[in-house]
Short mmCIF file of C-alpha atoms in Angstrom, two decimals:
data_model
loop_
_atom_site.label_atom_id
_atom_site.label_comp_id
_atom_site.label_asym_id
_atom_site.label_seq_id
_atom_site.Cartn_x
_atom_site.Cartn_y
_atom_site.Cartn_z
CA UNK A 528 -39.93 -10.42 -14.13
CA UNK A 529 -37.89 -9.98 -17.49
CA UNK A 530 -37.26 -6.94 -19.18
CA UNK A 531 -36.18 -5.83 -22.93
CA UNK A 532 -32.65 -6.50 -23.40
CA UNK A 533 -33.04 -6.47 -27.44
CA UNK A 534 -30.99 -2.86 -27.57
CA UNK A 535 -27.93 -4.07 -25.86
CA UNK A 536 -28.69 -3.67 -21.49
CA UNK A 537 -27.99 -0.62 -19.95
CA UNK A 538 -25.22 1.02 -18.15
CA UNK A 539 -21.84 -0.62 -18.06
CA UNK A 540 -22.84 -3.20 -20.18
CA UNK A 541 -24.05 -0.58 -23.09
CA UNK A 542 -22.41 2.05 -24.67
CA UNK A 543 -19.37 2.34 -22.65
CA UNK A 544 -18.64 -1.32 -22.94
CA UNK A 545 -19.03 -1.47 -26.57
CA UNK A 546 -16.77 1.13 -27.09
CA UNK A 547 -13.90 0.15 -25.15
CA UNK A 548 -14.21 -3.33 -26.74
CA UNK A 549 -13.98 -1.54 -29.96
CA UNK A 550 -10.52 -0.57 -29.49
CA UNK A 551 -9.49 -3.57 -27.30
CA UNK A 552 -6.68 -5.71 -29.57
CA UNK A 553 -6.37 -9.54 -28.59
CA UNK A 554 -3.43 -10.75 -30.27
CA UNK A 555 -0.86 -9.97 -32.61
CA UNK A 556 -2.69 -10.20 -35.78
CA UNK A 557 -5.04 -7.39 -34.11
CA UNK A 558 -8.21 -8.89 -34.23
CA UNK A 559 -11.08 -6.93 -32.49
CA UNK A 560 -12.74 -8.00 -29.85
CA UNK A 561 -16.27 -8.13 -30.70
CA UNK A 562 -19.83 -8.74 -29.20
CA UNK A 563 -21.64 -11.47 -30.97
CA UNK A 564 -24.02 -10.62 -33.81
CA UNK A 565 -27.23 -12.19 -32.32
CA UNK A 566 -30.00 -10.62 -29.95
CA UNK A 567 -29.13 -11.27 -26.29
CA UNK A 568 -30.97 -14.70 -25.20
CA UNK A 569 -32.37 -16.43 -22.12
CA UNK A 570 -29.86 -19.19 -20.29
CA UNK A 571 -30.96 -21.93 -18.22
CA UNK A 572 -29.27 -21.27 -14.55
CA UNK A 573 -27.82 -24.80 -14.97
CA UNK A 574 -26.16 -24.12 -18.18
CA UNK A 575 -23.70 -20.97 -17.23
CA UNK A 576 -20.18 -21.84 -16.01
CA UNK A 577 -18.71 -20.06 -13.29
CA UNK A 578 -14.60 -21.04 -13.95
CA UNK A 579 -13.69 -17.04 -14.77
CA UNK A 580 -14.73 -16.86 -11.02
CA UNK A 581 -11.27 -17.59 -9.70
CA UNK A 582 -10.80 -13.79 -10.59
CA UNK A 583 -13.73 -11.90 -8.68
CA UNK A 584 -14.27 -11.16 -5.55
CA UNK A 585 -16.96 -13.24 -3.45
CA UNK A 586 -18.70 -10.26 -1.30
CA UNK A 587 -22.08 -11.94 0.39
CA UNK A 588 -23.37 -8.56 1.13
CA UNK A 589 -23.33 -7.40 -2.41
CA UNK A 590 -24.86 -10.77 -3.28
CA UNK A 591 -27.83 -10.29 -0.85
CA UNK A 592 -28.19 -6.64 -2.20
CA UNK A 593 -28.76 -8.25 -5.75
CA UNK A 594 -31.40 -10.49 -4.43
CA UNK A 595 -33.54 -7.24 -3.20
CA UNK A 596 -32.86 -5.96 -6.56
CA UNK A 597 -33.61 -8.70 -8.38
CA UNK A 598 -36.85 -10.07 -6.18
CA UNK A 599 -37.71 -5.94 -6.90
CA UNK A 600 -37.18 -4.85 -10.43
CA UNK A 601 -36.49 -8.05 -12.22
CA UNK A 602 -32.81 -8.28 -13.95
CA UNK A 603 -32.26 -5.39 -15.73
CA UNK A 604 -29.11 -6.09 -17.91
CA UNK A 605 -27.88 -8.78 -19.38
CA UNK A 606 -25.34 -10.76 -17.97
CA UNK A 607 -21.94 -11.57 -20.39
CA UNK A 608 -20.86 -15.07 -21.31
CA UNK A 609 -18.57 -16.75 -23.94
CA UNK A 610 -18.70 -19.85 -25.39
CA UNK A 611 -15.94 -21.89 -24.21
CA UNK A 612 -15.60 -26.03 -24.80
CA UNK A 613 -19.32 -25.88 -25.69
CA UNK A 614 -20.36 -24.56 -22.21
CA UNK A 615 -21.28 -21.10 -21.42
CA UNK A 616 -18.89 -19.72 -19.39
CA UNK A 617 -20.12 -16.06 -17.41
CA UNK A 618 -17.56 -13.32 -17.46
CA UNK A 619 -19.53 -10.58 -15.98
CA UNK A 620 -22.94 -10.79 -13.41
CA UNK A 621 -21.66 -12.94 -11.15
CA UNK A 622 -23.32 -11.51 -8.31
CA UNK A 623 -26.63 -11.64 -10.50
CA UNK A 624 -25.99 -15.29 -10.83
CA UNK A 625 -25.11 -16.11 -7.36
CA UNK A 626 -28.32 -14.26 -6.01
CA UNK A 627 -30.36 -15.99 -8.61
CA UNK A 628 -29.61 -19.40 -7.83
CA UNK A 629 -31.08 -18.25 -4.21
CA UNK A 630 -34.67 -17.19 -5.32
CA UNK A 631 -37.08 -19.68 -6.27
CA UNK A 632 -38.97 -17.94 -8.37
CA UNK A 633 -35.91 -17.40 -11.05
CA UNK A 634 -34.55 -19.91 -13.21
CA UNK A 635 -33.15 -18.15 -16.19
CA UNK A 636 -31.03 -15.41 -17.01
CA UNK A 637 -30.79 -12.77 -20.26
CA UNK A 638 -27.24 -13.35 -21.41
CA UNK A 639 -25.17 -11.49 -24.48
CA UNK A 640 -22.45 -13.79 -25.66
CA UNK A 641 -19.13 -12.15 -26.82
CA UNK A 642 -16.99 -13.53 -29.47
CA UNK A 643 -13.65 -14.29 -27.48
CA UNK A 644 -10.50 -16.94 -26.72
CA UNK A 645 -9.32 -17.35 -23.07
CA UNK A 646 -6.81 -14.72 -23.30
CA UNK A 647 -9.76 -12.05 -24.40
CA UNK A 648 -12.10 -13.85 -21.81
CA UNK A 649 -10.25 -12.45 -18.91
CA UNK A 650 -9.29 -8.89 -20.93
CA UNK A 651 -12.94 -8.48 -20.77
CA UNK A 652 -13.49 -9.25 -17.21
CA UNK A 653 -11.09 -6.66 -16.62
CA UNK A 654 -12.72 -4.14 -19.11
CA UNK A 655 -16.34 -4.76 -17.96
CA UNK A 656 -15.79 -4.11 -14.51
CA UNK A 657 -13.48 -1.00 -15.21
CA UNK A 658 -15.69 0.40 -17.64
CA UNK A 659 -18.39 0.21 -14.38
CA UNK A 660 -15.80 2.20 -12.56
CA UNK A 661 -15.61 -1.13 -10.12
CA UNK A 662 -12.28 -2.80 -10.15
CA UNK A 663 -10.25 -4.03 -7.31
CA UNK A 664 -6.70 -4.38 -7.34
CA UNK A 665 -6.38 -8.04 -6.28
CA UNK A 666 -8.75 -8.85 -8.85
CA UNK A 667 -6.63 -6.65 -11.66
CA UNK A 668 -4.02 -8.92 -10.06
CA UNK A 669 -5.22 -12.13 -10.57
CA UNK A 670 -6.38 -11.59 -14.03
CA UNK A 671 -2.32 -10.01 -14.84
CA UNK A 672 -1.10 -12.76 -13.22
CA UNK A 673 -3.02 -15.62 -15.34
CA UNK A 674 -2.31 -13.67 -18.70
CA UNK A 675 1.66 -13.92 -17.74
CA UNK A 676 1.93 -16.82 -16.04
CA UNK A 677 -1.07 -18.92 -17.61
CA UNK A 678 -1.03 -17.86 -20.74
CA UNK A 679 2.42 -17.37 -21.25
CA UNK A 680 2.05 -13.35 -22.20
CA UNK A 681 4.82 -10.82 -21.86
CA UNK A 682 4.02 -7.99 -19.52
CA UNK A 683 4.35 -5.46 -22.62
CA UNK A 684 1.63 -7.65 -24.37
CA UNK A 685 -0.46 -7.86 -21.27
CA UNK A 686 -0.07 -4.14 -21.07
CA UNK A 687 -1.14 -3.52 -24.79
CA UNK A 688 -4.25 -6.21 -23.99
CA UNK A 689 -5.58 -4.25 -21.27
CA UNK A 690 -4.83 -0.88 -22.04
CA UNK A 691 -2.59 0.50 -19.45
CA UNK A 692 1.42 1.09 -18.91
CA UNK A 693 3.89 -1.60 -18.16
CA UNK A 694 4.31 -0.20 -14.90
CA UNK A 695 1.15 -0.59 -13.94
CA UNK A 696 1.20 -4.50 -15.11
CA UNK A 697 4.00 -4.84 -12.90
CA UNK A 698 2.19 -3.29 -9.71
CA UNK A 699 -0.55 -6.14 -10.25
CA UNK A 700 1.63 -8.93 -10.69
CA UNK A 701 3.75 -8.02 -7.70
CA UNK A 702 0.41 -7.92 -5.61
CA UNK A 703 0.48 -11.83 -5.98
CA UNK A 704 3.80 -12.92 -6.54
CA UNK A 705 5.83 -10.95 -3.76
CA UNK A 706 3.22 -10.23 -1.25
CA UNK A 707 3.00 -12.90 1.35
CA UNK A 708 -0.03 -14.91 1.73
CA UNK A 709 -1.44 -13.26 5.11
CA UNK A 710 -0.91 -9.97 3.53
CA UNK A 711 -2.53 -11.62 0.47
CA UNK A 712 -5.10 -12.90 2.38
CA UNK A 713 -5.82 -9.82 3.82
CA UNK A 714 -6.07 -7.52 0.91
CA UNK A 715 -8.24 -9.77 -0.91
CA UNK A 716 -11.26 -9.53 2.16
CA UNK A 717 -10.57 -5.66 2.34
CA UNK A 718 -8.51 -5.59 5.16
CA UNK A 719 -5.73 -4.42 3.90
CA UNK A 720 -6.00 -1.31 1.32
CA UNK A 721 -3.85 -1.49 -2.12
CA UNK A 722 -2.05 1.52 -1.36
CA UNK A 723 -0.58 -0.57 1.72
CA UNK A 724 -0.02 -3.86 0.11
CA UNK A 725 2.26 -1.61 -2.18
CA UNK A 726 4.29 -0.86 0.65
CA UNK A 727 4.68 -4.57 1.96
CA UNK A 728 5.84 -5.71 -1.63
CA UNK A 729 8.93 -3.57 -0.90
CA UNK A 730 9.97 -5.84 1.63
CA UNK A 731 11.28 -9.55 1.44
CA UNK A 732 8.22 -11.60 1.67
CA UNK A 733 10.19 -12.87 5.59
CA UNK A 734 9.49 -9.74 7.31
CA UNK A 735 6.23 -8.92 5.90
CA UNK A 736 4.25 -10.78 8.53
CA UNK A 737 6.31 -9.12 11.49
CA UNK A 738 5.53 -5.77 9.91
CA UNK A 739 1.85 -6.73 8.77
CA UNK A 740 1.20 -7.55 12.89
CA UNK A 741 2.77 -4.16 13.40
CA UNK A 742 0.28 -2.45 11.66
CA UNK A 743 -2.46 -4.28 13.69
CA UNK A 744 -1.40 -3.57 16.66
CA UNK A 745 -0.19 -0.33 16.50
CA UNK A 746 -3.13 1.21 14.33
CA UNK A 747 -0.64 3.08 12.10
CA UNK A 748 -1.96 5.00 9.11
CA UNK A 749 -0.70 4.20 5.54
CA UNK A 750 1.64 7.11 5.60
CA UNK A 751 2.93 5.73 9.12
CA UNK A 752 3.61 2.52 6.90
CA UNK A 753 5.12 3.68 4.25
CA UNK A 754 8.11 5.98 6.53
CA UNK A 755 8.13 2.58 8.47
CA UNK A 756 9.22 0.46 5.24
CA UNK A 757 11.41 2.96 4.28
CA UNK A 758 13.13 2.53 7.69
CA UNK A 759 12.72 -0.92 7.61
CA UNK A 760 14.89 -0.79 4.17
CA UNK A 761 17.80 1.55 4.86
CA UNK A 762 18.05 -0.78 8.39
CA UNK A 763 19.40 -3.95 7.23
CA UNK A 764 20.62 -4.69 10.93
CA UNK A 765 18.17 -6.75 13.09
CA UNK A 766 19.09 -4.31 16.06
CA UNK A 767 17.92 -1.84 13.96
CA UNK A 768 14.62 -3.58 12.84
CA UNK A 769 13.91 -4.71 16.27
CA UNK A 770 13.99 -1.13 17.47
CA UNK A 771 11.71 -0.16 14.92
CA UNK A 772 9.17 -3.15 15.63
CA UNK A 773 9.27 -1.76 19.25
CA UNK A 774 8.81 1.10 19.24
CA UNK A 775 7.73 2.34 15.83
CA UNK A 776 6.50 5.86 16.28
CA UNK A 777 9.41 6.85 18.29
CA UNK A 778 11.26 5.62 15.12
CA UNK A 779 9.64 8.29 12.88
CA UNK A 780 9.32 10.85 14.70
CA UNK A 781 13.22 10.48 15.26
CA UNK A 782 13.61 9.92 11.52
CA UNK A 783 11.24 13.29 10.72
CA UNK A 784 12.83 15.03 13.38
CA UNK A 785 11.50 17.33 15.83
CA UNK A 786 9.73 19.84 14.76
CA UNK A 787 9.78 22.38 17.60
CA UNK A 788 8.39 26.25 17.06
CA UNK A 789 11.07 28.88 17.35
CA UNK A 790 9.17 31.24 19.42
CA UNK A 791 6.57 31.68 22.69
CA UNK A 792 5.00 34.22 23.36
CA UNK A 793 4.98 33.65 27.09
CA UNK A 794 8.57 33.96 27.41
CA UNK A 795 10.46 36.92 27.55
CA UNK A 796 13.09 37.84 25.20
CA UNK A 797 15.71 36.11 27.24
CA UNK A 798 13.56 33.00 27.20
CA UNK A 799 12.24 33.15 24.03
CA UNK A 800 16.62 33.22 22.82
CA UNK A 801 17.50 29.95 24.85
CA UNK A 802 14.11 28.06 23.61
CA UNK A 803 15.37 29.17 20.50
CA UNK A 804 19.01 27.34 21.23
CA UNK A 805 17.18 24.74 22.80
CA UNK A 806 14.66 23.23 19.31
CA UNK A 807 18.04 23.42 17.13
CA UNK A 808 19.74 21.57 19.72
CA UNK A 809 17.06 19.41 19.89
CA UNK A 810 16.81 19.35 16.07
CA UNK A 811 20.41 18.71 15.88
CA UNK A 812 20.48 15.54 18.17
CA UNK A 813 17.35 13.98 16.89
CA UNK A 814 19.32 14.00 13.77
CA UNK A 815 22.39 12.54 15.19
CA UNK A 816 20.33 9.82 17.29
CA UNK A 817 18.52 8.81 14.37
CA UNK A 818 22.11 8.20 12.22
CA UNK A 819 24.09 7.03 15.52
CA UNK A 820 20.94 3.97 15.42
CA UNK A 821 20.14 3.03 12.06
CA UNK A 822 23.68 4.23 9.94
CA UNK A 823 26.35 4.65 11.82
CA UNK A 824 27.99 1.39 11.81
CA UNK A 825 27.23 0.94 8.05
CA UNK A 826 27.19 3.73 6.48
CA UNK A 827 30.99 5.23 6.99
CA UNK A 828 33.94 3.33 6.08
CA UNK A 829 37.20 2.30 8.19
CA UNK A 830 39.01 5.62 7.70
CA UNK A 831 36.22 7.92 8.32
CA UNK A 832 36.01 6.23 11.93
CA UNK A 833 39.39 6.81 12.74
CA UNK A 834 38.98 10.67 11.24
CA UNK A 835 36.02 10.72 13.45
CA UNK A 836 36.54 8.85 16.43
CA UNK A 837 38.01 12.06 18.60
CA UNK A 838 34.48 14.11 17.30
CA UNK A 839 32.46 11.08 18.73
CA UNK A 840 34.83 10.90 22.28
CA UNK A 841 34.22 15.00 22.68
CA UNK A 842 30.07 14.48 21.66
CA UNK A 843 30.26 12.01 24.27
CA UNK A 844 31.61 13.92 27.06
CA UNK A 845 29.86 17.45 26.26
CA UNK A 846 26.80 15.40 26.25
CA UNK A 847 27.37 14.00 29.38
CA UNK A 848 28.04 17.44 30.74
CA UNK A 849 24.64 19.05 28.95
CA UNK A 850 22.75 15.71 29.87
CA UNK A 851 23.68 16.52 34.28
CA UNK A 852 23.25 20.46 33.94
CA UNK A 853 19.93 20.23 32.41
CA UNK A 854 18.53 17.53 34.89
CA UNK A 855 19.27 19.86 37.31
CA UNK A 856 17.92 22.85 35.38
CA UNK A 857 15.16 20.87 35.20
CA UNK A 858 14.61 20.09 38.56
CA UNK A 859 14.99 23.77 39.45
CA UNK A 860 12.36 24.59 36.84
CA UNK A 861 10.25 21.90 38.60
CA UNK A 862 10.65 24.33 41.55
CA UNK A 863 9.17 26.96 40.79
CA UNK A 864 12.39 28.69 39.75
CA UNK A 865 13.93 28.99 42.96
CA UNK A 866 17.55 28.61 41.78
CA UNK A 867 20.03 27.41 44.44
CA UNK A 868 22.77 30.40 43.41
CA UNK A 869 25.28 28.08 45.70
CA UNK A 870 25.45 25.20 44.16
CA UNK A 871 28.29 23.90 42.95
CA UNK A 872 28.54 22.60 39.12
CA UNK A 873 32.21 21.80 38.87
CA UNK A 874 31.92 18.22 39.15
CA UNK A 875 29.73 17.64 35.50
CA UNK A 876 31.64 21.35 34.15
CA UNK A 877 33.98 20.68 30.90
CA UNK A 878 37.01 22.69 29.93
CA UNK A 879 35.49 22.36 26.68
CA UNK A 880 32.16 23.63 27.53
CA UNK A 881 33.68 26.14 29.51
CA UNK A 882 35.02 27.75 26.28
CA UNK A 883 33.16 26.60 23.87
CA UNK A 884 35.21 28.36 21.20
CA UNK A 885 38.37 26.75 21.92
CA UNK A 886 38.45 22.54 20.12
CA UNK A 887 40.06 20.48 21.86
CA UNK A 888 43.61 19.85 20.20
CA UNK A 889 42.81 16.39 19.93
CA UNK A 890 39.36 16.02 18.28
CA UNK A 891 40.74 17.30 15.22
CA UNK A 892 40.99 15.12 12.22
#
């Protein structure tokens, strides 16, 4: 079944397409790109290239949907192809074309040739499909890259080409030449979301298979990814990054902090003052675990350690002190509150804790 494709197709391949290929420049001289003057005309399956390929997807399912259509309603816009080396060479429909080569009863296709060089061949790969609201990221990417590296265009000319900021040329083209070829692998089949593969560029292309597993096996969310790689970065020691590859949620939620609430209601006011003390203590030593780990021997110099090392010496004791007086609050809480009002504490008790107003002479700077 064929239909009328004398007034241009429909959808994508109408009005929007003709107008953004109105404005679309090529090269320096600013030549338009243009859709060719004749009607749109019938091509032998046989006779339509498929090189421009190389920068589409390959989705079977979508393929087999196209076959239902097709087998249904006939084709119902006209594919795109420019002539290139006297071959036709398809640019847009190539899921029409793959699904027609798999029914019998279909041996031609309605194409409309655009005027174009190589360069404006893959600009209008690009605009077709974005004018359809369907790009892909890895695809923008591979057409980016070829323009730049292929064709030897600046990314400010690849930019002006396709319409969009510098920036965003420079997202695409890291997508293939600083993501690793797993990762690469895995965004092109869907696995892997853009927005993620953004986050894995940051890395050096070494560690972005150690963190890529990560992610599998740990489930973690694209947010979870992103505080990881910023982690990752400010860690440059592999203690550090080993820690973080262990136990990676821990890692946040020390890097976040603990967010405790100040108040419960099933406390009295007595209670409700100490779990007060207690979430900024907590607060406080999240803080200082989270610097101690992935800072502290970087990130001060030689003098600031010997300012600080007294601080550190006190912390250590005091913590000691805390760390025995609240197992055995603990274990007393465990008890339903029976407090032992004999027992003795002197044995973990500080001076320093004992006044907690009075510094020790020596811990000062």
């Amino acid at each position: 079944m064929q239909r009328d494709h004398s007034r241009g197709g429909e959808g994508r391949d109408g009005l929007i397409g003709l107008f953004w290929f109105s404005l679309l420049r090529i090269d320096r001289e600013r030549a338009v790109l243009r859709w060719a003057e004749e009607k749109p005309q019938e091509l032998r399956l046989e006779e339509i290239g498929e090189t421009y390929g190389r920068y589409r997807l390959h989705v079977p399912e979508l393929e087999r949907g196209m076959m239902r259509s097709l087998e249904s309603y006939g084709q119902l816009s006209p594919i795109v192809v420019f002539l290139h080396e006297g071959r036709w060479e398809l640019l847009d429909g190539f899921k029409r074309l793959g699904a027609a080569r798999k029914l019998q009863s279909m041996e031609r296709l309605v194409a409309r040739r655009i005027e174009a060089d190589e360069r404006a061949a893959k600009a209008a790969i690009y605009g077709l499909n974005r004018a359809g609201g369907r790009t892909r990221e890895i695809e923008e990417a591979w057409i980016v890259h070829a323009l730049v590296r292929e064709d030897g265009l600046t990314q400010v000319e690849v930019a002006e080409l396709l319409g969009r900021h510098k920036s965003w040329v420079c997202r695409r083209l890291a997508l293939i030449e600083k993501l690793g070829p797993e990762a690469r692998a895995e965004l092109q089949v869907g696995l892997l979301t853009p927005t993620a593969a953004r986050q894995l560029v940051r890395l050096p292309a070494g560690n972005q298979a150690g963190i890529l597993e990560l992610v599998r096996r740990e489930g973690l969310s694209t947010n979870e990814l992103t505080g990881i790689v910023d982690l990752w970065v400010e860690c440059p020691a592999r203690v550090q990054q080993q820690y973080i590859l262990q136990h990676p949620r821990e890692a946040l939620a020390q890097e976040k902090g603990v967010d405790l609430p100040s108040h419960d209601p099933r406390l009295s006011s007595a209670g409700n003052r100490i779990f007060e003390q207690l979430g900024g203590l907590l607060r406080q030593l999240s803080r200082m675990e989270v610097w101690l780990a992935h800072q502290g021997r970087t990130g001060i110099t030689p003098e600031d350690r010997r300012i600080l090392q007294p601080r550190f010496e006190r912390l250590s004791r005091d913590a000691a002190s805390v760390a025995a007086l609240s197992a055995d609050m603990a274990m007393e809480c465990e008890n339903d509150g029976r407090i032992d009002t004999q027992r003795n504490h002197s044995h973990v008790l500080q001076p320093s804790l004992a006044s907690p107003d009075r510094e020790d002479a020596r811990c000062r700077p």
